[in-house]
Coordinates of N, CA and C in Angstrom, one line a residue:
X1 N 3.5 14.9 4.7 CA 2.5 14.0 4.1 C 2.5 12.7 5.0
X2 N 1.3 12.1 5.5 CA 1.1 11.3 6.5 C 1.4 9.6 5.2
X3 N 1.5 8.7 5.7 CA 1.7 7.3 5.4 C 0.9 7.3 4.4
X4 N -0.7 7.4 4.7 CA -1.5 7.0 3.8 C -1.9 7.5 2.5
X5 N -1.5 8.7 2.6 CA -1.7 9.7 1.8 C -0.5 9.1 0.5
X6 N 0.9 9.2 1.1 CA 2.3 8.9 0.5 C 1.9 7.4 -0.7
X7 N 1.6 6.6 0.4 CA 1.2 5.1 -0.3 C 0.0 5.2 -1.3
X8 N -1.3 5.9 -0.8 CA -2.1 6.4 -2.2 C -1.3 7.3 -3.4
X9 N -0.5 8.1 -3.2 CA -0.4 9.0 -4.6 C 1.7 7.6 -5.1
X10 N 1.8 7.5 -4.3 CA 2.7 6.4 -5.2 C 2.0 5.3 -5.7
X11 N 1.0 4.6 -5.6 CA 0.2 3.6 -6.1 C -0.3 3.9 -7.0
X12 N -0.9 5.4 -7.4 CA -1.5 6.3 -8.7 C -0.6 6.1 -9.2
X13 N 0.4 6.6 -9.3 CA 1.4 7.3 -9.9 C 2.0 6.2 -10.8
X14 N 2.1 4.9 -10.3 CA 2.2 3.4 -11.0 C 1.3 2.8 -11.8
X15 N 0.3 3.6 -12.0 CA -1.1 3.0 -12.7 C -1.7 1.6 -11.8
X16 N -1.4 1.4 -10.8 CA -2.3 0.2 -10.0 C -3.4 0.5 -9.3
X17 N -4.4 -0.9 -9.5 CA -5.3 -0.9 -8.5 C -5.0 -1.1 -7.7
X18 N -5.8 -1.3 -6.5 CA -5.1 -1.8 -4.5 C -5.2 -2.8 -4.4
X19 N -6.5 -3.8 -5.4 CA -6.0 -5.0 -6.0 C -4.6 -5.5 -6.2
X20 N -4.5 -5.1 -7.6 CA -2.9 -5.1 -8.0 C -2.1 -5.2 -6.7
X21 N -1.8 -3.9 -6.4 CA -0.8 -3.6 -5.5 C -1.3 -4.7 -4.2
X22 N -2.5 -4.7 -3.8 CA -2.5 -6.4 -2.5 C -1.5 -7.1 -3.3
X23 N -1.9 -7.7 -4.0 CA -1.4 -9.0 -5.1 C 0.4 -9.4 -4.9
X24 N 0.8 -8.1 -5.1 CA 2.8 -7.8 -5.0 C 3.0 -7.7 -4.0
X25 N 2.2 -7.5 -2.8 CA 2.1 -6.8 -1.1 C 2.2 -8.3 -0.7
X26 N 1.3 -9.2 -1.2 CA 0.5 -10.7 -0.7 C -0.5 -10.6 0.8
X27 N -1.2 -9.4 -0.1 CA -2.3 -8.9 0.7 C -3.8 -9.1 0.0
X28 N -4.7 -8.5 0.7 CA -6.1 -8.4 -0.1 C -5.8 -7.1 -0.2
X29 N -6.9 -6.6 -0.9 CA -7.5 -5.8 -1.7 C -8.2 -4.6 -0.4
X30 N -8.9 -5.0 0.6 CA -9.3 -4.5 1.7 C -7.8 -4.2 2.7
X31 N -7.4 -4.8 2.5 CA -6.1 -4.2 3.3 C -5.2 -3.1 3.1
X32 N -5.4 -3.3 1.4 CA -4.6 -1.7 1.1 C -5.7 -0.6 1.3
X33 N -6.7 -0.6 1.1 CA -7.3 -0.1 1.3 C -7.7 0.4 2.8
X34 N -7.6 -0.2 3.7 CA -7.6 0.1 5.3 C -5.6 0.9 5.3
X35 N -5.3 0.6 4.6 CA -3.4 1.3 4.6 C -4.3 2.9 4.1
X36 N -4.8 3.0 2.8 CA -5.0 4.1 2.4 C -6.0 5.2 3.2
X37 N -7.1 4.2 3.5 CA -7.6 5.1 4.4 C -7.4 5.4 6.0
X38 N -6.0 5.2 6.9 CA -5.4 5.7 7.7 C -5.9 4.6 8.4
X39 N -6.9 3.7 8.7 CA -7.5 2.5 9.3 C -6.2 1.5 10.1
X40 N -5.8 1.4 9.2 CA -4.3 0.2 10.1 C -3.0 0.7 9.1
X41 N -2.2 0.1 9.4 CA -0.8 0.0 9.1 C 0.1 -1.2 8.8
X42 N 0.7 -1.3 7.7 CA 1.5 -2.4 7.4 C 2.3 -2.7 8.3
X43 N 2.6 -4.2 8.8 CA 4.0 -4.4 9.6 C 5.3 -4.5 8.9
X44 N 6.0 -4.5 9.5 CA 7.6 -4.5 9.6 C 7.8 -4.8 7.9
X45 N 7.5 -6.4 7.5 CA 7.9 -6.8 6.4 C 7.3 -6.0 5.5
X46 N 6.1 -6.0 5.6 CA 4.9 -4.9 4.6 C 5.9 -4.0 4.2
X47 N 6.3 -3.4 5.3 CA 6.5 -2.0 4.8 C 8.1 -2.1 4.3
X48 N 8.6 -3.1 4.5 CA 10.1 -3.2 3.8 C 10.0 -3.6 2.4
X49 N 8.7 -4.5 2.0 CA 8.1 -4.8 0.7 C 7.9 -3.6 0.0
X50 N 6.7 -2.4 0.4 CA 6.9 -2.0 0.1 C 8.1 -0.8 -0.1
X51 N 8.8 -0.5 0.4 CA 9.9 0.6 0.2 C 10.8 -0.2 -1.2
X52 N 10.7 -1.3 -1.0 CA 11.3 -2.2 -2.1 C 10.7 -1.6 -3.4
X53 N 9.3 -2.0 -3.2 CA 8.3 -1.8 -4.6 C 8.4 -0.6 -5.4
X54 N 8.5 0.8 -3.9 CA 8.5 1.8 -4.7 C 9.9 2.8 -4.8

C-alpha cells in the first residue's frame, strides 16, 4: 500500500475531513489533499506528526 493510499483509509477510518486532519497537521486543507492524491509528500516533521496522530 503506497503512502497515499495508507494516509487516505486511516483519515476515514477516524471519521475526519482533510480539513480537520490539515487543522492537527497545521496544514491547509489542499495539502492533505495533494498527500492523498500522490501529488507531494509530507516532510520530516509532517510525517512524525503524523505517525503520532495515527
Amino acid at each position: 500500500m503506497k503512502f497515499n493510499e495508507k494516509l487516505l483509509k486511516l483519515r476515514k477510518e477516524k471519521g475526519l475531513s482533510q480539513e480537520e486532519l490539515g487543522m492537527e497537521m497545521q496544514v491547509s486543507r489542499q495539502t492533505v489533499s495533494k498527500w492523498e492524491a500522490g501529488q507531494s509528500y509530507p516532510d520530516f516533521t509532517r510525517l512524525v506528526m503524523l505517525s503520532d496522530f495515527f
